[in-house]
Structure formats: structure tokens, C-alpha cells
């Protein structure tokens, strides 16, 4: 259930960042790709590798996979929830940055000289 909530969050944030970036004159596709990448990496990839490390550690330490303790499942659930929360925070920070309208900077700092008529 949490997995579906996380994926829906990634899709919604990505669409919102795309629309917001388009409205503020930023590179919409780039910001949307960054948002989706942050959401996927924090929510799916990092917990996956943490689970592999825990599984290898437990397998090598105890010599097998029989009798995996209950704390491994509890720990993996906590990592999954933390991943969803952290990915939402990361995507929120991106959309907050994209919502800022970029300042218009002038190419010259001085006033141009007045015209000269003969």
C-alpha cells in the first residue's frame, strides 16, 4: 500500500514541477526529470541496496537464511517509510525552488549614453 502511495506521489510531484517550471520560464523537462529521479532514488533504489546489505550481512553472519528474525522485517518497513518521507521532502524542496520566479538581470549596469544628433 505504501509503495503505491509513494509512486503516486512521484507522479503528482513530477507533473506539478513540470507545470510550475513551464510557468516560471525554467527548463520544465529537466526539472521534472530531476524530481522523478530524486523520488525514485530515495524511495526505491536506496532502500533496495540497504536491504541487500542487511540480507548479505545476516546470511554471512548466521550461515543461512533460515530463521530470519522479525526485526529484519520491522527494520525494512521502517526504511521503506523513511524513504517515502525523505523522497517527499526532497521533491517538496525542488518544487519550492522551482516556484520562485527568477530575477530579471540586466546585461549592463550603466545607463546607455544619450543619442548624438548632428
PDB file of N, CA and C in Angstrom, residues 22-96:
ATOM      1  N   UNK A  22       7.381  25.345 -16.296  1.00  0.00           N
ATOM      2  CA  UNK A  22       6.954  25.950 -17.556  1.00  0.00           C
ATOM      3  C   UNK A  22       6.416  27.352 -17.318  1.00  0.00           C
ATOM      4  N   UNK A  23       5.686  27.521 -16.228  1.00  0.00           N
ATOM      5  CA  UNK A  23       5.098  28.823 -15.915  1.00  0.00           C
ATOM      6  C   UNK A  23       6.115  29.855 -15.480  1.00  0.00           C
ATOM      7  N   UNK A  24       7.215  29.428 -14.903  1.00  0.00           N
ATOM      8  CA  UNK A  24       8.228  30.376 -14.436  1.00  0.00           C
ATOM      9  C   UNK A  24       9.371  30.542 -15.427  1.00  0.00           C
ATOM     10  N   UNK A  25       9.282  29.919 -16.592  1.00  0.00           N
ATOM     11  CA  UNK A  25      10.293  30.095 -17.617  1.00  0.00           C
ATOM     12  C   UNK A  25      11.552  29.276 -17.408  1.00  0.00           C
ATOM     13  N   UNK A  26      11.451  28.195 -16.670  1.00  0.00           N
ATOM     14  CA  UNK A  26      12.602  27.324 -16.455  1.00  0.00           C
ATOM     15  C   UNK A  26      12.543  26.129 -17.398  1.00  0.00           C
ATOM     16  N   UNK A  27      13.583  25.313 -17.379  1.00  0.00           N
ATOM     17  CA  UNK A  27      13.635  24.107 -18.201  1.00  0.00           C
ATOM     18  C   UNK A  27      12.701  23.067 -17.563  1.00  0.00           C
ATOM     19  N   UNK A  28      11.499  22.961 -18.094  1.00  0.00           N
ATOM     20  CA  UNK A  28      10.468  22.121 -17.480  1.00  0.00           C
ATOM     21  C   UNK A  28      10.836  20.644 -17.504  1.00  0.00           C
ATOM     22  N   UNK A  29      11.353  20.162 -18.620  1.00  0.00           N
ATOM     23  CA  UNK A  29      11.683  18.737 -18.725  1.00  0.00           C
ATOM     24  C   UNK A  29      12.836  18.374 -17.789  1.00  0.00           C
ATOM     25  N   UNK A  30      13.802  19.242 -17.667  1.00  0.00           N
ATOM     26  CA  UNK A  30      14.934  18.975 -16.788  1.00  0.00           C
ATOM     27  C   UNK A  30      14.535  18.927 -15.326  1.00  0.00           C
ATOM     28  N   UNK A  31      13.734  19.885 -14.902  1.00  0.00           N
ATOM     29  CA  UNK A  31      13.287  19.900 -13.503  1.00  0.00           C
ATOM     30  C   UNK A  31      12.363  18.723 -13.204  1.00  0.00           C
ATOM     31  N   UNK A  32      11.520  18.345 -14.163  1.00  0.00           N
ATOM     32  CA  UNK A  32      10.646  17.188 -13.956  1.00  0.00           C
ATOM     33  C   UNK A  32      11.463  15.905 -13.867  1.00  0.00           C
ATOM     34  N   UNK A  33      12.487  15.787 -14.706  1.00  0.00           N
ATOM     35  CA  UNK A  33      13.352  14.597 -14.645  1.00  0.00           C
ATOM     36  C   UNK A  33      14.109  14.542 -13.330  1.00  0.00           C
ATOM     37  N   UNK A  34      14.576  15.684 -12.856  1.00  0.00           N
ATOM     38  CA  UNK A  34      15.267  15.725 -11.564  1.00  0.00           C
ATOM     39  C   UNK A  34      14.335  15.314 -10.428  1.00  0.00           C
ATOM     40  N   UNK A  35      13.109  15.792 -10.470  1.00  0.00           N
ATOM     41  CA  UNK A  35      12.128  15.439  -9.434  1.00  0.00           C
ATOM     42  C   UNK A  35      11.831  13.948  -9.445  1.00  0.00           C
ATOM     43  N   UNK A  36      11.581  13.397 -10.615  1.00  0.00           N
ATOM     44  CA  UNK A  36      11.308  11.957 -10.710  1.00  0.00           C
ATOM     45  C   UNK A  36      12.529  11.148 -10.282  1.00  0.00           C
ATOM     46  N   UNK A  37      13.705  11.592 -10.666  1.00  0.00           N
ATOM     47  CA  UNK A  37      14.936  10.893 -10.278  1.00  0.00           C
ATOM     48  C   UNK A  37      15.151  10.897  -8.777  1.00  0.00           C
ATOM     49  N   UNK A  38      14.962  12.054  -8.156  1.00  0.00           N
ATOM     50  CA  UNK A  38      15.107  12.142  -6.692  1.00  0.00           C
ATOM     51  C   UNK A  38      14.095  11.234  -6.011  1.00  0.00           C
ATOM     52  N   UNK A  39      12.855  11.267  -6.466  1.00  0.00           N
ATOM     53  CA  UNK A  39      11.819  10.431  -5.855  1.00  0.00           C
ATOM     54  C   UNK A  39      12.121   8.951  -5.991  1.00  0.00           C
ATOM     55  N   UNK A  40      12.543   8.529  -7.164  1.00  0.00           N
ATOM     56  CA  UNK A  40      12.816   7.105  -7.394  1.00  0.00           C
ATOM     57  C   UNK A  40      14.044   6.647  -6.626  1.00  0.00           C
ATOM     58  N   UNK A  41      15.107   7.446  -6.660  1.00  0.00           N
ATOM     59  CA  UNK A  41      16.346   7.036  -5.984  1.00  0.00           C
ATOM     60  C   UNK A  41      16.143   6.956  -4.478  1.00  0.00           C
ATOM     61  N   UNK A  42      15.551   7.973  -3.880  1.00  0.00           N
ATOM     62  CA  UNK A  42      15.395   7.966  -2.426  1.00  0.00           C
ATOM     63  C   UNK A  42      14.361   6.949  -1.981  1.00  0.00           C
ATOM     64  N   UNK A  43      13.325   6.769  -2.771  1.00  0.00           N
ATOM     65  CA  UNK A  43      12.231   5.902  -2.351  1.00  0.00           C
ATOM     66  C   UNK A  43      12.434   4.437  -2.701  1.00  0.00           C
ATOM     67  N   UNK A  44      13.131   4.144  -3.785  1.00  0.00           N
ATOM     68  CA  UNK A  44      13.230   2.762  -4.241  1.00  0.00           C
ATOM     69  C   UNK A  44      14.654   2.213  -4.242  1.00  0.00           C
ATOM     70  N   UNK A  45      15.589   2.959  -4.796  1.00  0.00           N
ATOM     71  CA  UNK A  45      16.938   2.436  -5.001  1.00  0.00           C
ATOM     72  C   UNK A  45      17.708   2.323  -3.684  1.00  0.00           C
ATOM     73  N   UNK A  46      17.727   3.383  -2.905  1.00  0.00           N
ATOM     74  CA  UNK A  46      18.490   3.351  -1.641  1.00  0.00           C
ATOM     75  C   UNK A  46      17.948   2.282  -0.685  1.00  0.00           C
ATOM     76  N   UNK A  47      16.622   2.204  -0.436  1.00  0.00           N
ATOM     77  CA  UNK A  47      16.144   1.112   0.425  1.00  0.00           C
ATOM     78  C   UNK A  47      16.435  -0.276  -0.135  1.00  0.00           C
ATOM     79  N   UNK A  48      16.434  -0.428  -1.456  1.00  0.00           N
ATOM     80  CA  UNK A  48      16.758  -1.719  -2.068  1.00  0.00           C
ATOM     81  C   UNK A  48      18.185  -2.136  -1.705  1.00  0.00           C
ATOM     82  N   UNK A  49      19.131  -1.216  -1.871  1.00  0.00           N
ATOM     83  CA  UNK A  49      20.517  -1.544  -1.560  1.00  0.00           C
ATOM     84  C   UNK A  49      20.744  -1.736  -0.066  1.00  0.00           C
ATOM     85  N   UNK A  50      20.041  -0.992   0.768  1.00  0.00           N
ATOM     86  CA  UNK A  50      20.133  -1.210   2.213  1.00  0.00           C
ATOM     87  C   UNK A  50      19.616  -2.608   2.554  1.00  0.00           C
ATOM     88  N   UNK A  51      18.528  -3.031   1.920  1.00  0.00           N
ATOM     89  CA  UNK A  51      18.005  -4.384   2.140  1.00  0.00           C
ATOM     90  C   UNK A  51      18.970  -5.463   1.691  1.00  0.00           C
ATOM     91  N   UNK A  52      19.654  -5.242   0.569  1.00  0.00           N
ATOM     92  CA  UNK A  52      20.650  -6.210   0.112  1.00  0.00           C
ATOM     93  C   UNK A  52      21.794  -6.315   1.111  1.00  0.00           C
ATOM     94  N   UNK A  53      22.253  -5.170   1.613  1.00  0.00           N
ATOM     95  CA  UNK A  53      23.349  -5.181   2.589  1.00  0.00           C
ATOM     96  C   UNK A  53      22.924  -5.908   3.861  1.00  0.00           C
ATOM     97  N   UNK A  54      21.723  -5.646   4.342  1.00  0.00           N
ATOM     98  CA  UNK A  54      21.247  -6.321   5.549  1.00  0.00           C
ATOM     99  C   UNK A  54      21.119  -7.822   5.303  1.00  0.00           C
ATOM    100  N   UNK A  55      20.580  -8.205   4.141  1.00  0.00           N
ATOM    101  CA  UNK A  55      20.442  -9.630   3.825  1.00  0.00           C
ATOM    102  C   UNK A  55      21.782 -10.334   3.728  1.00  0.00           C
ATOM    103  N   UNK A  56      22.744  -9.709   3.065  1.00  0.00           N
ATOM    104  CA  UNK A  56      24.080 -10.303   2.969  1.00  0.00           C
ATOM    105  C   UNK A  56      24.740 -10.405   4.338  1.00  0.00           C
ATOM    106  N   UNK A  57      24.611  -9.360   5.141  1.00  0.00           N
ATOM    107  CA  UNK A  57      25.201  -9.369   6.479  1.00  0.00           C
ATOM    108  C   UNK A  57      24.607 -10.502   7.315  1.00  0.00           C
ATOM    109  N   UNK A  58      23.288 -10.612   7.302  1.00  0.00           N
ATOM    110  CA  UNK A  58      22.659 -11.647   8.110  1.00  0.00           C
ATOM    111  C   UNK A  58      22.980 -13.043   7.582  1.00  0.00           C
ATOM    112  N   UNK A  59      23.006 -13.204   6.275  1.00  0.00           N
ATOM    113  CA  UNK A  59      23.310 -14.506   5.680  1.00  0.00           C
ATOM    114  C   UNK A  59      24.741 -14.920   5.986  1.00  0.00           C
ATOM    115  N   UNK A  60      25.679 -14.005   5.828  1.00  0.00           N
ATOM    116  CA  UNK A  60      27.080 -14.326   6.087  1.00  0.00           C
ATOM    117  C   UNK A  60      27.359 -14.512   7.573  1.00  0.00           C
ATOM    118  N   UNK A  61      26.678 -13.757   8.423  1.00  0.00           N
ATOM    119  CA  UNK A  61      26.905 -13.844   9.857  1.00  0.00           C
ATOM    120  C   UNK A  61      26.342 -15.137  10.437  1.00  0.00           C
ATOM    121  N   UNK A  62      25.158 -15.527   9.982  1.00  0.00           N
ATOM    122  CA  UNK A  62      24.492 -16.689  10.558  1.00  0.00           C
ATOM    123  C   UNK A  62      24.590 -17.937   9.691  1.00  0.00           C
ATOM    124  N   UNK A  63      25.185 -17.830   8.541  1.00  0.00           N
ATOM    125  CA  UNK A  63      25.402 -19.007   7.703  1.00  0.00           C
ATOM    126  C   UNK A  63      24.199 -19.504   6.949  1.00  0.00           C
ATOM    127  N   UNK A  64      23.157 -18.745   6.844  1.00  0.00           N
ATOM    128  CA  UNK A  64      21.989 -19.180   6.081  1.00  0.00           C
ATOM    129  C   UNK A  64      20.839 -18.217   6.239  1.00  0.00           C
ATOM    130  N   UNK A  65      19.777 -18.536   5.532  1.00  0.00           N
ATOM    131  CA  UNK A  65      18.610 -17.660   5.590  1.00  0.00           C
ATOM    132  C   UNK A  65      17.499 -18.223   6.470  1.00  0.00           C
ATOM    133  N   UNK A  66      17.733 -19.368   7.096  1.00  0.00           N
ATOM    134  CA  UNK A  66      16.702 -19.948   7.945  1.00  0.00           C
ATOM    135  C   UNK A  66      16.586 -19.125   9.229  1.00  0.00           C
ATOM    136  N   UNK A  67      15.377 -18.895   9.611  1.00  0.00           N
ATOM    137  CA  UNK A  67      15.126 -18.218  10.875  1.00  0.00           C
ATOM    138  C   UNK A  67      15.488 -16.742  10.861  1.00  0.00           C
ATOM    139  N   UNK A  68      15.192 -16.061   9.781  1.00  0.00           N
ATOM    140  CA  UNK A  68      15.456 -14.618   9.748  1.00  0.00           C
ATOM    141  C   UNK A  68      14.592 -13.974  10.825  1.00  0.00           C
ATOM    142  N   UNK A  69      15.219 -13.214  11.676  1.00  0.00           N
ATOM    143  CA  UNK A  69      14.464 -12.652  12.803  1.00  0.00           C
ATOM    144  C   UNK A  69      13.426 -11.624  12.364  1.00  0.00           C
ATOM    145  N   UNK A  70      12.490 -11.385  13.265  1.00  0.00           N
ATOM    146  CA  UNK A  70      11.410 -10.464  12.973  1.00  0.00           C
ATOM    147  C   UNK A  70      11.894  -9.028  12.835  1.00  0.00           C
ATOM    148  N   UNK A  71      12.994  -8.693  13.489  1.00  0.00           N
ATOM    149  CA  UNK A  71      13.483  -7.311  13.442  1.00  0.00           C
ATOM    150  C   UNK A  71      13.924  -6.914  12.043  1.00  0.00           C
ATOM    151  N   UNK A  72      14.292  -7.895  11.203  1.00  0.00           N
ATOM    152  CA  UNK A  72      14.684  -7.575   9.829  1.00  0.00           C
ATOM    153  C   UNK A  72      13.477  -7.040   9.057  1.00  0.00           C
ATOM    154  N   UNK A  73      12.328  -7.653   9.231  1.00  0.00           N
ATOM    155  CA  UNK A  73      11.125  -7.185   8.554  1.00  0.00           C
ATOM    156  C   UNK A  73      10.671  -5.836   9.108  1.00  0.00           C
ATOM    157  N   UNK A  74      10.766  -5.667  10.409  1.00  0.00           N
ATOM    158  CA  UNK A  74      10.419  -4.385  11.021  1.00  0.00           C
ATOM    159  C   UNK A  74      11.359  -3.290  10.539  1.00  0.00           C
ATOM    160  N   UNK A  75      12.647  -3.601  10.488  1.00  0.00           N
ATOM    161  CA  UNK A  75      13.643  -2.639  10.044  1.00  0.00           C
ATOM    162  C   UNK A  75      13.432  -2.270   8.574  1.00  0.00           C
ATOM    163  N   UNK A  76      13.105  -3.245   7.755  1.00  0.00           N
ATOM    164  CA  UNK A  76      12.884  -2.956   6.333  1.00  0.00           C
ATOM    165  C   UNK A  76      11.636  -2.096   6.127  1.00  0.00           C
ATOM    166  N   UNK A  77      10.611  -2.319   6.935  1.00  0.00           N
ATOM    167  CA  UNK A  77       9.417  -1.476   6.858  1.00  0.00           C
ATOM    168  C   UNK A  77       9.745  -0.048   7.271  1.00  0.00           C
ATOM    169  N   UNK A  78      10.532   0.104   8.325  1.00  0.00           N
ATOM    170  CA  UNK A  78      10.930   1.440   8.772  1.00  0.00           C
ATOM    171  C   UNK A  78      11.767   2.149   7.714  1.00  0.00           C
ATOM    172  N   UNK A  79      12.645   1.426   7.047  1.00  0.00           N
ATOM    173  CA  UNK A  79      13.452   2.014   5.976  1.00  0.00           C
ATOM    174  C   UNK A  79      12.556   2.436   4.812  1.00  0.00           C
ATOM    175  N   UNK A  80      11.568   1.638   4.482  1.00  0.00           N
ATOM    176  CA  UNK A  80      10.640   1.994   3.409  1.00  0.00           C
ATOM    177  C   UNK A  80       9.846   3.249   3.721  1.00  0.00           C
ATOM    178  N   UNK A  81       9.350   3.354   4.945  1.00  0.00           N
ATOM    179  CA  UNK A  81       8.596   4.540   5.356  1.00  0.00           C
ATOM    180  C   UNK A  81       9.506   5.762   5.363  1.00  0.00           C
ATOM    181  N   UNK A  82      10.715   5.614   5.872  1.00  0.00           N
ATOM    182  CA  UNK A  82      11.668   6.730   5.885  1.00  0.00           C
ATOM    183  C   UNK A  82      12.010   7.160   4.459  1.00  0.00           C
ATOM    184  N   UNK A  83      12.136   6.199   3.551  1.00  0.00           N
ATOM    185  CA  UNK A  83      12.411   6.524   2.154  1.00  0.00           C
ATOM    186  C   UNK A  83      11.286   7.325   1.523  1.00  0.00           C
ATOM    187  N   UNK A  84      10.056   6.956   1.805  1.00  0.00           N
ATOM    188  CA  UNK A  84       8.918   7.698   1.262  1.00  0.00           C
ATOM    189  C   UNK A  84       8.898   9.119   1.818  1.00  0.00           C
ATOM    190  N   UNK A  85       9.093   9.251   3.113  1.00  0.00           N
ATOM    191  CA  UNK A  85       9.076  10.582   3.736  1.00  0.00           C
ATOM    192  C   UNK A  85      10.214  11.446   3.187  1.00  0.00           C
ATOM    193  N   UNK A  86      11.414  10.890   3.109  1.00  0.00           N
ATOM    194  CA  UNK A  86      12.551  11.667   2.616  1.00  0.00           C
ATOM    195  C   UNK A  86      12.400  12.026   1.141  1.00  0.00           C
ATOM    196  N   UNK A  87      11.815  11.136   0.345  1.00  0.00           N
ATOM    197  CA  UNK A  87      11.614  11.473  -1.067  1.00  0.00           C
ATOM    198  C   UNK A  87      10.580  12.585  -1.212  1.00  0.00           C
ATOM    199  N   UNK A  88       9.542  12.567  -0.397  1.00  0.00           N
ATOM    200  CA  UNK A  88       8.559  13.651  -0.439  1.00  0.00           C
ATOM    201  C   UNK A  88       9.195  14.969  -0.027  1.00  0.00           C
ATOM    202  N   UNK A  89      10.062  14.932   0.986  1.00  0.00           N
ATOM    203  CA  UNK A  89      10.754  16.155   1.412  1.00  0.00           C
ATOM    204  C   UNK A  89      11.648  16.668   0.287  1.00  0.00           C
ATOM    205  N   UNK A  90      12.399  15.775  -0.352  1.00  0.00           N
ATOM    206  CA  UNK A  90      13.263  16.184  -1.452  1.00  0.00           C
ATOM    207  C   UNK A  90      12.484  16.764  -2.619  1.00  0.00           C
ATOM    208  N   UNK A  91      11.379  16.132  -2.975  1.00  0.00           N
ATOM    209  CA  UNK A  91      10.580  16.628  -4.086  1.00  0.00           C
ATOM    210  C   UNK A  91       9.901  17.944  -3.721  1.00  0.00           C
ATOM    211  N   UNK A  92       9.520  18.113  -2.448  1.00  0.00           N
ATOM    212  CA  UNK A  92       8.934  19.378  -1.999  1.00  0.00           C
ATOM    213  C   UNK A  92       9.965  20.506  -2.097  1.00  0.00           C
ATOM    214  N   UNK A  93      11.198  20.231  -1.721  1.00  0.00           N
ATOM    215  CA  UNK A  93      12.241  21.252  -1.822  1.00  0.00           C
ATOM    216  C   UNK A  93      12.486  21.648  -3.281  1.00  0.00           C
ATOM    217  N   UNK A  94      12.398  20.688  -4.188  1.00  0.00           N
ATOM    218  CA  UNK A  94      12.566  21.013  -5.605  1.00  0.00           C
ATOM    219  C   UNK A  94      11.416  21.889  -6.091  1.00  0.00           C
ATOM    220  N   UNK A  95      10.189  21.531  -5.760  1.00  0.00           N
ATOM    221  CA  UNK A  95       9.055  22.331  -6.236  1.00  0.00           C
ATOM    222  C   UNK A  95       9.068  23.709  -5.596  1.00  0.00           C
ATOM    223  N   UNK A  96       9.541  23.798  -4.360  1.00  0.00           N
ATOM    224  CA  UNK A  96       9.639  25.107  -3.710  1.00  0.00           C
ATOM    225  C   UNK A  96      10.650  25.987  -4.429  1.00  0.00           C
TER     226      UNK A  96
END
